[in-house]
Coordinates of C-alpha atoms in Angstrom, one line a residue:
M184 CA 81.3 149.8 88.8
G185 CA 82.4 147.8 86.1
P186 CA 80.8 144.3 85.1
P187 CA 80.7 141.0 86.7
F188 CA 81.2 138.2 84.5
F189 CA 79.0 135.1 85.5
T190 CA 80.4 131.5 84.4
H191 CA 77.9 128.9 84.9
Q192 CA 77.5 125.0 83.6
K193 CA 74.2 123.9 82.9
L194 CA 73.3 120.3 83.0
E195 CA 73.6 119.7 79.5
S196 CA 77.3 121.0 80.2
C197 CA 77.4 123.4 78.0
V198 CA 79.3 126.5 79.7
D199 CA 77.7 130.3 79.1
S200 CA 79.2 133.7 80.4
Y201 CA 76.9 136.7 81.2
D202 CA 78.0 140.1 81.3
V203 CA 75.9 142.5 83.8
T204 CA 76.8 146.4 84.2
V205 CA 75.9 148.4 87.4
E206 CA 76.1 152.3 86.8
E207 CA 75.8 153.5 90.7
D208 CA 78.9 153.1 92.8
L209 CA 78.8 150.3 95.1
G210 CA 81.4 151.0 97.5
E211 CA 83.8 148.1 98.6
I212 CA 82.1 144.7 97.9
Q213 CA 82.1 142.4 100.9
L214 CA 79.5 139.9 99.4
I215 CA 77.7 138.7 96.3
K216 CA 74.3 137.4 96.7
I217 CA 73.1 135.4 93.9
E218 CA 69.8 133.3 93.4
K219 CA 67.7 132.3 90.1
R220 CA 64.2 132.4 89.1
K221 CA 62.0 129.3 89.5
Y222 CA 61.0 127.8 86.2
W223 CA 58.4 124.8 86.0
Y224 CA 60.9 122.3 85.3
Q225 CA 64.2 121.2 87.1
D226 CA 67.0 123.8 85.9
D227 CA 69.5 123.6 88.3
W228 CA 72.9 125.4 87.1
Y229 CA 76.4 125.1 88.5
L230 CA 78.0 128.3 89.0
K231 CA 81.5 128.3 88.7
Y232 CA 82.9 131.9 89.7
I233 CA 82.0 135.7 89.4
T234 CA 84.4 138.4 88.4
V235 CA 83.7 141.7 89.4
K236 CA 85.7 144.5 87.7
T237 CA 86.0 147.8 89.8
P238 CA 86.0 151.3 88.6
V239 CA 89.8 151.5 89.0
G240 CA 90.0 148.6 86.9
D241 CA 91.0 146.1 89.4
Y242 CA 89.6 142.6 89.1
L243 CA 88.0 140.4 92.0
E244 CA 87.2 137.2 92.1
F245 CA 84.3 135.5 93.7
P246 CA 84.7 131.3 93.4
C247 CA 81.4 129.5 93.8
Y248 CA 81.9 126.0 92.3
R249 CA 78.3 125.3 93.6
W250 CA 75.2 124.2 92.4
I251 CA 72.3 126.7 92.5
T252 CA 69.2 125.2 92.7
D253 CA 65.3 126.3 93.3
E254 CA 65.5 126.8 96.8
K255 CA 67.9 128.9 98.0
E256 CA 70.3 132.1 97.4
V257 CA 73.9 131.8 97.8
V258 CA 76.0 134.2 99.0
L259 CA 79.8 134.6 98.2
R260 CA 82.7 136.1 99.4
D261 CA 85.7 137.1 97.3
G262 CA 88.6 134.5 96.8
R263 CA 91.1 135.5 99.4
A264 CA 91.5 132.8 102.0
K265 CA 90.7 134.1 105.3
L266 CA 91.3 132.5 108.9
P267 CA 88.2 132.9 111.4
R268 CA 90.7 136.1 113.1
D269 CA 91.2 137.9 109.6
D270 CA 87.4 138.6 109.9
K271 CA 87.2 141.9 111.5
T272 CA 83.5 143.0 110.5
Q273 CA 80.3 141.9 111.8
I274 CA 78.7 140.8 108.3
L275 CA 82.0 138.7 107.3
K276 CA 81.8 137.1 110.7
Q277 CA 78.0 136.2 110.3
H278 CA 78.2 135.0 106.9
R279 CA 81.0 132.5 108.2
R280 CA 78.7 131.3 110.8
K281 CA 75.7 131.2 108.7
E282 CA 77.5 128.8 106.3
L283 CA 78.9 126.3 108.7
E284 CA 75.0 126.5 110.2
S285 CA 73.5 125.5 107.0
R286 CA 76.5 122.8 106.4
Q287 CA 75.9 121.3 109.7
K288 CA 72.4 120.3 108.9
M289 CA 73.1 119.0 105.4
Y290 CA 76.0 116.9 106.4
R291 CA 75.2 114.9 109.3
W292 CA 76.9 111.8 111.2
K293 CA 75.5 108.4 110.9
E294 CA 76.4 105.2 112.3
W295 CA 75.9 102.5 109.4
H296 CA 77.1 99.6 111.7
P297 CA 78.2 99.4 115.2
G298 CA 81.8 100.0 115.7
F299 CA 82.5 101.7 112.1
P300 CA 83.7 104.9 111.6
L301 CA 80.4 107.3 111.2
S302 CA 79.3 108.2 107.8
I303 CA 76.7 110.6 105.9
D304 CA 73.4 110.3 106.9
A305 CA 71.9 109.4 103.6
H306 CA 70.1 106.0 102.3
C307 CA 70.7 107.0 98.8
H308 CA 72.6 108.8 96.5
S309 CA 69.5 111.2 95.3
E310 CA 69.5 112.1 99.2
L311 CA 73.1 113.7 99.5
P312 CA 73.5 117.5 99.2
R313 CA 73.5 118.4 95.4
D314 CA 77.2 119.9 95.6
I315 CA 78.6 116.5 96.4
Q316 CA 76.2 114.1 94.3
F317 CA 77.9 112.6 90.9
D318 CA 77.2 114.7 87.7
N319 CA 75.8 111.8 86.1
E320 CA 74.5 109.0 88.3
K321 CA 74.9 106.3 85.6
G322 CA 78.6 106.6 85.9
I323 CA 78.4 105.4 89.3
D324 CA 75.7 102.8 89.2
F325 CA 77.9 99.8 90.6
I326 CA 75.2 97.4 88.7
L327 CA 75.1 98.7 85.5
N328 CA 78.9 99.1 85.5
Y329 CA 79.3 95.5 86.7
T330 CA 77.0 93.9 84.3
K331 CA 78.7 96.2 81.3
A332 CA 82.1 95.1 82.4
M333 CA 81.0 91.5 82.1
E334 CA 79.7 92.3 78.5
N335 CA 83.1 93.7 77.6
L336 CA 84.9 90.6 79.0
Y337 CA 83.0 88.3 77.2
V338 CA 82.3 86.5 80.4
N339 CA 78.0 86.7 80.2
R340 CA 78.3 83.5 78.0
F341 CA 79.2 81.6 81.4
M342 CA 76.5 82.8 83.6
H343 CA 74.1 80.1 82.7
M344 CA 76.3 77.8 84.2
F345 CA 76.4 79.7 87.3
Q346 CA 77.2 76.8 90.1
S347 CA 79.4 74.8 87.7
S348 CA 83.1 74.2 88.3
W349 CA 85.5 74.6 85.8
S350 CA 87.0 71.6 84.7
D351 CA 90.9 72.5 85.0
F352 CA 93.4 75.7 85.1
A353 CA 93.3 75.8 81.2
D354 CA 89.5 76.1 81.6
F355 CA 90.2 79.4 83.9
E356 CA 91.8 80.9 80.5
R357 CA 88.4 80.8 78.7
I358 CA 86.9 83.4 80.6
F359 CA 90.5 85.3 81.1
V360 CA 90.4 88.1 78.2
R361 CA 94.0 88.9 77.7
I362 CA 94.5 92.8 77.1
S363 CA 97.8 93.0 75.4
N364 CA 101.1 93.4 77.7
T365 CA 99.2 93.8 80.8
I366 CA 100.5 92.4 84.2
S367 CA 97.5 90.3 84.1
E368 CA 98.9 88.5 81.7
Y369 CA 102.3 87.6 83.2
V370 CA 100.4 86.6 86.4
M371 CA 98.5 84.1 84.5
Q372 CA 101.7 82.8 83.2
H373 CA 103.9 82.9 86.5
W374 CA 101.1 82.7 89.4
R375 CA 102.6 79.1 90.6
E376 CA 106.0 80.2 91.1
D377 CA 107.2 81.0 94.5
F378 CA 108.8 84.4 93.2
M379 CA 105.7 85.7 91.7
F380 CA 103.8 84.8 95.2
G381 CA 106.6 86.6 97.2
Y382 CA 106.5 89.6 94.6
Q383 CA 102.9 90.6 95.4
F384 CA 103.3 91.1 99.4
L385 CA 105.8 94.2 98.0
N386 CA 103.8 95.4 94.9
G387 CA 100.9 93.6 94.1
C388 CA 97.3 95.3 95.0
N389 CA 97.8 94.9 99.0
P390 CA 101.4 95.8 99.6
V391 CA 100.7 96.9 103.0
L392 CA 100.7 93.3 105.2
I393 CA 104.5 92.0 105.2
R394 CA 106.6 92.9 108.2
R395 CA 110.0 91.8 109.0
C396 CA 109.9 88.7 111.6
T397 CA 111.8 89.7 115.0
E398 CA 110.6 86.3 116.5
I399 CA 109.1 83.2 115.2
P400 CA 105.3 83.3 116.8
K401 CA 104.9 80.3 119.4
K402 CA 101.6 79.7 117.1
L403 CA 103.8 78.5 114.1
P404 CA 105.9 76.1 115.4
V405 CA 108.5 75.7 112.1
T406 CA 111.5 73.7 113.0
M407 CA 114.7 74.2 111.1
D408 CA 114.4 70.7 109.5
M409 CA 111.5 71.8 108.0
V410 CA 112.8 75.0 106.0
E411 CA 116.5 74.3 105.9
C412 CA 116.4 73.4 102.0
S413 CA 114.7 76.7 101.6
L414 CA 117.7 78.7 103.3
E415 CA 120.6 79.9 101.3
R416 CA 123.1 81.5 103.9
N417 CA 124.3 78.3 105.9
L418 CA 122.6 79.7 108.7
T419 CA 120.1 78.6 111.2
L420 CA 116.4 79.5 111.2
E421 CA 117.2 81.6 114.4
E422 CA 120.2 83.3 112.9
E423 CA 118.4 84.2 109.7
V424 CA 115.7 86.1 111.7
K425 CA 118.6 88.1 113.7
Q426 CA 119.8 89.0 110.6
G427 CA 116.8 90.2 109.3
N428 CA 115.8 87.8 106.3
I429 CA 112.8 86.5 107.5
F430 CA 109.5 88.1 106.9
I431 CA 105.9 87.4 108.1
V432 CA 102.1 88.0 106.9
D433 CA 99.7 86.8 109.3
Y434 CA 95.8 86.8 108.5
E435 CA 95.0 86.6 112.2
L436 CA 92.1 89.1 111.5
L437 CA 90.2 86.6 109.6
D438 CA 89.9 84.0 112.3
G439 CA 86.4 83.4 113.6
V440 CA 84.6 85.4 110.5
D441 CA 81.8 83.9 109.2
A442 CA 81.9 82.7 105.8
N443 CA 79.1 83.7 103.3
K444 CA 76.2 81.5 103.7
T445 CA 73.8 83.3 101.3
D446 CA 73.5 80.8 98.7
P447 CA 72.5 77.6 100.2
C448 CA 73.6 75.6 97.3
T449 CA 77.3 76.4 97.8
I450 CA 79.0 76.3 101.0
Q451 CA 81.8 78.6 100.9
Y452 CA 84.9 78.9 103.3
L453 CA 87.6 81.1 105.1
A454 CA 90.9 80.4 106.6
A455 CA 93.2 82.5 108.9
P456 CA 96.8 81.4 107.6
I457 CA 100.2 82.7 108.5
C458 CA 102.9 82.9 106.2
L459 CA 106.7 83.2 106.5
L460 CA 108.9 84.3 103.7
Y461 CA 112.5 84.6 103.3
K462 CA 114.8 86.8 101.7
N463 CA 116.9 84.9 99.3
L464 CA 120.7 85.7 98.1
E465 CA 119.2 87.6 95.3
K466 CA 117.4 89.7 97.8
K467 CA 113.9 88.4 96.1
I468 CA 111.3 87.6 99.0
V469 CA 110.0 83.8 98.4
P470 CA 107.6 82.0 100.9
I471 CA 109.1 79.1 103.2
A472 CA 106.3 78.0 105.3
I473 CA 102.3 78.4 105.3
Q474 CA 100.2 77.5 108.0
L475 CA 96.3 77.9 107.1
G476 CA 95.2 78.3 110.6
Q477 CA 95.8 80.0 114.0
K478 CA 96.3 77.2 116.1
P479 CA 98.9 74.6 115.8
G480 CA 98.2 70.9 115.8
P481 CA 98.1 67.6 113.7
D482 CA 95.0 68.7 111.4
N483 CA 96.7 72.0 110.9
P484 CA 99.8 71.1 109.1
I485 CA 102.7 73.4 108.1
F486 CA 102.7 73.2 104.2
L487 CA 106.4 73.6 102.9
P488 CA 107.7 74.2 99.1
S489 CA 109.3 70.5 99.4
D490 CA 105.7 69.3 99.8
A491 CA 103.9 67.6 96.9
T492 CA 103.4 70.0 94.2
Y493 CA 99.6 70.5 94.9
D494 CA 99.9 70.5 98.6
W495 CA 102.1 73.7 98.3
L496 CA 100.2 75.4 95.6
L497 CA 96.9 74.8 97.2
A498 CA 98.3 76.3 100.7
K499 CA 99.7 79.5 98.1
I500 CA 96.2 79.6 96.7
W501 CA 94.6 79.7 100.5
V502 CA 96.9 82.6 101.3
R503 CA 96.2 84.5 98.3
S504 CA 92.5 83.7 98.6
S505 CA 92.7 85.4 102.5
D506 CA 95.0 88.3 101.1
F507 CA 91.7 89.0 98.9
H508 CA 89.8 89.6 101.6
I509 CA 91.9 91.8 103.7
H510 CA 92.4 93.6 101.0
Q511 CA 89.3 94.2 99.4
T512 CA 87.5 95.0 103.0
V513 CA 90.5 96.4 105.2
T514 CA 93.3 98.1 103.1
H515 CA 90.9 99.1 100.4
L516 CA 87.2 99.7 101.9
L517 CA 88.0 101.1 105.5
R518 CA 91.5 102.3 105.4
T519 CA 91.0 104.5 102.1
H520 CA 87.3 104.5 101.3
L521 CA 85.6 105.1 104.8
V522 CA 88.5 107.0 106.3
S523 CA 88.3 109.5 103.5
E524 CA 84.6 110.0 103.9
V525 CA 85.3 111.0 107.4
F526 CA 87.4 113.5 106.2
S527 CA 85.1 114.8 104.0
I528 CA 82.1 115.0 106.0
A529 CA 84.2 116.7 109.0
M530 CA 85.6 119.5 106.4
F531 CA 82.1 120.2 104.9
R532 CA 80.8 120.5 108.6
Q533 CA 83.7 122.4 110.2
L534 CA 85.7 124.4 107.3
P535 CA 83.7 127.4 105.6
A536 CA 84.5 127.9 101.8
V537 CA 86.9 131.0 102.7
H538 CA 88.9 129.0 104.9
P539 CA 92.4 128.2 103.3
L540 CA 92.4 124.6 104.3
F541 CA 88.6 124.2 102.7
K542 CA 90.2 125.2 99.5
L543 CA 93.3 122.9 99.9
L544 CA 91.6 119.9 100.7
V545 CA 88.3 120.2 98.8
P546 CA 89.8 118.8 95.5
H547 CA 90.5 115.8 97.6
M548 CA 87.1 115.0 98.7
R549 CA 85.4 115.1 95.3
F550 CA 82.7 112.5 94.8
T551 CA 83.9 110.3 98.2
I552 CA 80.7 110.9 99.9
A553 CA 78.6 109.8 96.6
I554 CA 80.9 106.8 95.9
N555 CA 80.6 105.2 99.4
T556 CA 76.9 106.1 99.8
K557 CA 76.1 104.5 96.0
A558 CA 78.5 101.2 97.6
R559 CA 75.9 101.0 100.7
E560 CA 73.1 101.1 98.4
Q561 CA 74.4 98.6 96.1
L562 CA 77.6 96.9 96.8
I563 CA 78.6 96.0 100.2
C564 CA 74.5 96.2 101.8
E565 CA 72.6 93.4 103.1
C566 CA 72.0 91.1 99.6
G567 CA 74.1 93.3 97.6
L568 CA 76.6 92.8 95.1
F569 CA 79.7 91.8 97.2
D570 CA 77.6 88.8 98.4
K571 CA 77.4 87.2 94.8
A572 CA 81.0 86.0 94.6
N573 CA 82.7 86.9 98.1
A574 CA 83.4 84.5 100.8
T575 CA 83.4 87.5 103.1
G576 CA 80.2 88.7 101.7
G577 CA 76.4 88.2 104.0
G578 CA 78.1 90.2 107.1
G579 CA 81.6 88.8 107.2
H580 CA 83.2 92.0 105.9
V581 CA 81.1 93.8 108.4
Q582 CA 83.3 91.8 110.8
M583 CA 86.2 92.4 109.6
V584 CA 85.8 95.9 109.6
Q585 CA 84.6 95.9 113.2
K586 CA 87.7 93.8 114.0
A587 CA 90.2 96.2 111.7
M588 CA 89.1 99.2 113.8
K589 CA 91.6 98.6 116.5
D590 CA 94.6 98.9 114.0
L591 CA 93.1 102.1 112.4
T592 CA 95.8 104.4 114.2
Y593 CA 96.9 107.9 113.0
S594 CA 100.5 106.6 113.1
S595 CA 99.5 103.9 110.5
L596 CA 98.2 106.2 108.1
C597 CA 101.5 108.3 108.2
F598 CA 103.1 106.2 105.4
P599 CA 107.3 106.6 106.4
E600 CA 105.9 105.8 109.9
E601 CA 104.0 102.7 109.1
I602 CA 106.6 101.3 106.9
K603 CA 109.0 101.9 109.4
A604 CA 107.1 100.1 112.3
K605 CA 107.0 97.1 109.7
G606 CA 110.6 97.1 109.8
M607 CA 110.5 97.2 105.8
D608 CA 112.3 101.0 105.5
S609 CA 115.8 100.0 104.4
K610 CA 116.0 100.3 100.7
E611 CA 119.3 98.8 100.4
D612 CA 118.1 95.7 102.4
I613 CA 114.9 95.6 100.5
P614 CA 115.7 96.8 97.4
Y615 CA 112.3 95.8 95.0
Y616 CA 109.7 97.3 97.0
Y617 CA 108.6 99.9 94.8
Y618 CA 105.4 100.8 96.7
R619 CA 107.6 102.3 99.5
D620 CA 110.1 104.0 97.3
D621 CA 107.5 105.6 95.1
G622 CA 105.0 106.1 98.3
I623 CA 107.7 108.0 100.3
K624 CA 108.4 110.3 97.4
V625 CA 105.1 111.3 96.9
W626 CA 104.3 111.4 100.5
E627 CA 107.2 113.9 100.6
A628 CA 105.9 116.2 97.6
I629 CA 102.5 116.5 99.3
K630 CA 103.8 117.1 102.6
S631 CA 106.2 119.9 100.8
F632 CA 103.2 121.5 99.6
A633 CA 101.2 121.3 102.5
E634 CA 104.2 123.1 104.5
D635 CA 103.9 125.9 101.5
V636 CA 100.2 126.6 102.0
I637 CA 100.6 126.5 105.8
H638 CA 103.4 129.1 106.0
I639 CA 101.2 131.5 103.6
Y640 CA 98.6 131.9 106.3
Y641 CA 99.6 130.7 109.7
E642 CA 102.7 133.1 110.5
S643 CA 103.3 131.2 114.0
D644 CA 102.2 128.1 115.8
E645 CA 100.3 130.4 117.9
V646 CA 97.9 131.5 114.9
V647 CA 97.5 127.4 114.4
C648 CA 96.2 126.9 118.1
E649 CA 93.8 129.8 117.6
D650 CA 92.0 128.8 114.5
V651 CA 88.8 127.7 116.1
E652 CA 87.3 126.2 112.8
L653 CA 90.7 123.9 112.3
Q654 CA 90.6 122.6 115.9
A655 CA 86.6 122.1 115.5
F656 CA 87.5 119.9 112.1
V657 CA 90.5 117.8 113.8
K658 CA 87.7 117.1 116.7
D659 CA 85.0 116.0 114.5
I660 CA 87.5 113.3 112.7
Y661 CA 88.9 112.1 116.3
V662 CA 85.3 112.2 118.1
Y663 CA 83.0 111.0 115.1
G664 CA 85.2 109.2 112.7
M665 CA 87.7 107.4 115.3
R666 CA 84.7 107.2 117.7
G667 CA 86.5 108.9 120.5
V668 CA 89.2 106.3 120.6
K669 CA 92.1 107.6 122.4
A670 CA 94.0 104.2 121.1
S671 CA 93.5 105.7 117.6
G672 CA 96.2 108.1 118.4
F673 CA 94.2 110.7 116.2
P674 CA 94.8 114.4 117.7
K675 CA 91.9 116.0 119.4
M676 CA 93.6 119.5 118.5
I677 CA 96.3 120.6 116.5
R678 CA 98.9 122.8 118.3
T679 CA 102.1 123.7 115.8
R680 CA 102.7 124.1 111.9
E681 CA 104.5 121.2 111.8
T682 CA 101.9 118.8 113.1
L683 CA 99.4 120.4 111.0
A684 CA 101.6 119.7 108.0
E685 CA 101.4 116.2 108.8
Y686 CA 98.0 115.8 109.7
L687 CA 97.1 117.4 105.8
T688 CA 99.5 115.2 104.4
V689 CA 98.0 112.3 106.0
I690 CA 94.4 113.5 104.5
M691 CA 95.3 114.1 100.9
F692 CA 98.1 111.1 100.7
T693 CA 95.2 108.8 101.9
T694 CA 92.6 110.0 99.6
S695 CA 95.1 110.1 96.7
A696 CA 97.7 108.4 96.7
Q697 CA 97.0 105.6 99.2
H698 CA 93.8 104.7 97.6
A699 CA 95.4 104.7 94.1
A700 CA 98.1 102.3 95.4
V701 CA 95.4 99.6 96.3
N702 CA 92.7 100.2 93.7
F703 CA 94.0 100.3 90.3
G704 CA 96.0 97.3 90.4
Q705 CA 93.0 95.0 90.8
Y706 CA 92.2 93.9 87.2
D707 CA 96.4 93.3 87.0
W708 CA 96.8 91.1 90.0
C709 CA 92.9 89.8 90.5
S710 CA 91.7 88.8 87.1
W711 CA 93.4 85.7 86.9
I712 CA 91.2 83.8 89.3
P713 CA 93.5 81.4 90.6
N714 CA 95.8 84.2 92.0
A715 CA 93.1 85.7 93.9
P716 CA 90.1 83.7 94.2
P717 CA 87.2 85.7 96.0
T718 CA 85.7 82.7 97.5
M719 CA 86.8 78.8 98.2
R720 CA 84.3 76.2 97.9
C721 CA 86.0 73.1 100.0
P722 CA 87.6 73.7 103.4
P723 CA 91.5 74.4 103.9
P724 CA 93.2 70.8 103.8
T725 CA 93.8 69.1 107.0
E726 CA 96.6 66.6 105.7
K727 CA 99.2 66.5 103.5
G728 CA 99.9 64.2 100.4
T729 CA 96.0 64.1 99.4
V730 CA 95.7 67.2 97.3
T731 CA 94.6 66.9 93.3
I732 CA 94.6 69.1 90.6
E733 CA 90.8 68.1 90.6
Q734 CA 90.2 69.3 94.3
I735 CA 92.4 72.4 93.9
V736 CA 89.8 73.3 90.7
E737 CA 86.4 72.3 93.1
S738 CA 87.9 74.5 95.7
L739 CA 88.2 77.5 93.7
P740 CA 85.3 79.7 92.4
D741 CA 82.7 78.4 90.0
R742 CA 81.8 80.0 87.0
G743 CA 78.9 82.4 87.7
R744 CA 81.0 83.5 90.8
S745 CA 84.2 83.8 88.8
C746 CA 82.1 86.0 86.1
W747 CA 81.1 88.4 89.0
H748 CA 84.5 88.7 90.3
L749 CA 86.2 89.5 87.0
G750 CA 83.2 92.2 86.5
A751 CA 84.1 93.6 89.8
V752 CA 87.9 93.6 89.6
W753 CA 87.7 95.2 86.2
A754 CA 85.0 97.7 87.0
L755 CA 86.9 98.7 89.9
S756 CA 90.2 99.3 88.3
Q757 CA 88.8 102.1 85.6
F758 CA 89.4 105.8 86.0
Q759 CA 86.5 108.1 86.2
D760 CA 85.8 109.7 83.0
K761 CA 87.5 113.6 83.1
E762 CA 89.3 112.3 86.0
L763 CA 91.6 114.4 88.1
F764 CA 94.8 113.7 89.0
L765 CA 97.3 114.7 91.4
G766 CA 98.2 118.5 91.2
M767 CA 95.4 119.2 88.9
Y768 CA 93.2 121.9 90.3
P769 CA 91.2 123.2 87.6
D770 CA 88.6 124.7 89.8
E771 CA 90.2 128.4 91.3
H772 CA 89.2 128.2 94.8
F773 CA 92.6 129.8 95.7
V774 CA 93.1 133.3 93.9
E775 CA 96.4 134.5 95.8
K776 CA 99.9 134.5 93.9
P777 CA 101.9 132.9 96.5
V778 CA 99.6 130.0 96.2
K779 CA 99.6 129.5 92.6
E780 CA 103.6 129.3 93.0
A781 CA 103.4 126.5 95.6
M782 CA 100.9 124.9 93.3
A783 CA 103.3 125.1 90.3
K784 CA 106.3 123.6 92.3
F785 CA 104.0 120.7 93.6
R786 CA 103.2 120.2 90.1
K787 CA 107.2 120.4 89.1
N788 CA 107.9 118.0 91.9
L789 CA 105.3 115.5 91.0
D790 CA 106.7 115.7 87.5
E791 CA 110.0 114.8 88.4
I792 CA 108.7 111.8 90.0
V793 CA 106.6 110.8 87.5
S794 CA 110.1 110.9 85.2
T795 CA 111.9 108.7 87.9
I796 CA 109.2 106.2 87.7
T797 CA 108.9 106.1 84.2
E798 CA 112.9 105.4 83.8
R799 CA 112.9 102.5 86.3
N800 CA 109.9 100.9 85.0
K801 CA 111.8 101.0 81.4
N802 CA 112.2 97.4 79.8
K803 CA 110.7 95.8 83.3
K804 CA 108.5 92.8 82.7
L805 CA 106.9 93.7 85.8
P806 CA 106.5 97.7 85.6
Y807 CA 105.1 99.2 89.1
Y808 CA 103.3 102.7 88.1
Y809 CA 100.3 102.5 90.5
L810 CA 102.2 105.6 92.3
S811 CA 103.2 107.6 89.6
P812 CA 101.4 111.0 90.1
D813 CA 100.1 110.9 86.7
R814 CA 98.0 107.8 87.7
I815 CA 97.0 109.2 90.7
P816 CA 93.6 110.6 91.0
N817 CA 93.0 113.7 93.6
S818 CA 90.1 111.4 95.4
V819 CA 88.6 108.4 96.3
A820 CA 85.5 108.3 93.5
V821 CA 85.7 104.7 92.4

């Protein structure tokens, strides 16, 4: 029996390896048990893997990638992935069962708010299982990070004037930090232009709401007279709709949501606008009509590009503010963070470490439960940071998630399907939708990788049906994550390899690409505050012809809220230290050659996508890079 090698990592993050030689013949090794002596001080250590050299010179890998703590021994199996049906001996079956039993005690579901997807049963980060905590809790302390961000951005000097207004738009520039050549500076220069307003629906940080308008809704009584001067094809509005040139964004979800009342000195307001857009002859998307409330009437006018300059500008600012709220709470929090946590908890509860799907998915779950727990502790809790600058703070964001749950369907998480459902799939028709183009490429690459891995372990659909652990995983997501709501369209079980490939793609795409697309552009698009006001301090206008520049500045966030907002969007747009991007799997959970080959092919596909995107972005004033695989972290960790 040759020496096993231990590789482990201490807290100070120095890495040591140990050799242990065993003289007598141990026979075939089924399991390795490891425990450490308890010392007086806390000396948890992180064990990466154990390699065993057998008498005949073979090497066996026993991956661990877990913390060894005082309380318990850890029992490891060798690194070959096995489905439940592959385990023939009692000892292996029992090991598998015991691992899941202990994980199910550690990873418990809990309802944070009625109607939300369930989350982890832990009040704070330190209560989480050791294996899923951040290595360094300081790195994810939102209060610390926001404060640090405000220092870095030199905005602290405005905080003593917390509730005072800025004097004009130029005044906003005083807190706006120019980080050379960024999109944010371009936004500051062009934010008033209709082209810039329309472009953000396609490629800003919330590129998920725009849809083709198939008929003008009754609640938006737009007439041909109103929009005639915006149309360029000598067609009626109806004809333009028929030809597919009209698009719509409806913020109906915000209707009836309570505005933030946590600060009695500043009344805050919300609106629920409807915005009509037009594809002009250059195939650019521009706004042609905005109604700021859902119910038509004399006190809810339809604002038009032909109106007085400040009337139209304020209407657009209200849309941008509404877009910010939906982005933060629905697109970002619910549809990436909370959904990814559901996938993560279900994986830990139902898939043992030896399962090929655990090995495939675990890199995409890194730190997600931890970041969400920290957010519930500091950010989106009662009196949390979110309340400081946001009109949907103080409970509005909770109402929004509850309302948005009805639209959280399985098909809406299938990227190509969702794009098609919105009528936004034609490249020829809508040529400048880079979010769609890059997203579909990344979706295809992930799907192809998932299919390769599935075909290694599941030789038929029958094997998929028989995999009890996979079925329990899928059921957990449906019952607890989606609250057993049939209309969600989430499958209760999976019967074919094809469906399994799509299901795994949904998980891997949501936790990596979708989150990247809607998270890392926040500083670019939201740091110029008039382009993404987190709150409005005056109600939406109820008549035309009265808006002045002074009124607009009075409506926009005050100095203090502007500073908090800036700190937030900057901090949220930063990558983690030692970030792992799509296709990077340094922890070798898989040992089999065919999977290593599938990973290499995946990386090659991703590299090609990076080259295509880099080439397209060359010399672009507004490059689109959020879905470039070298900028897509594997998991939701910020």
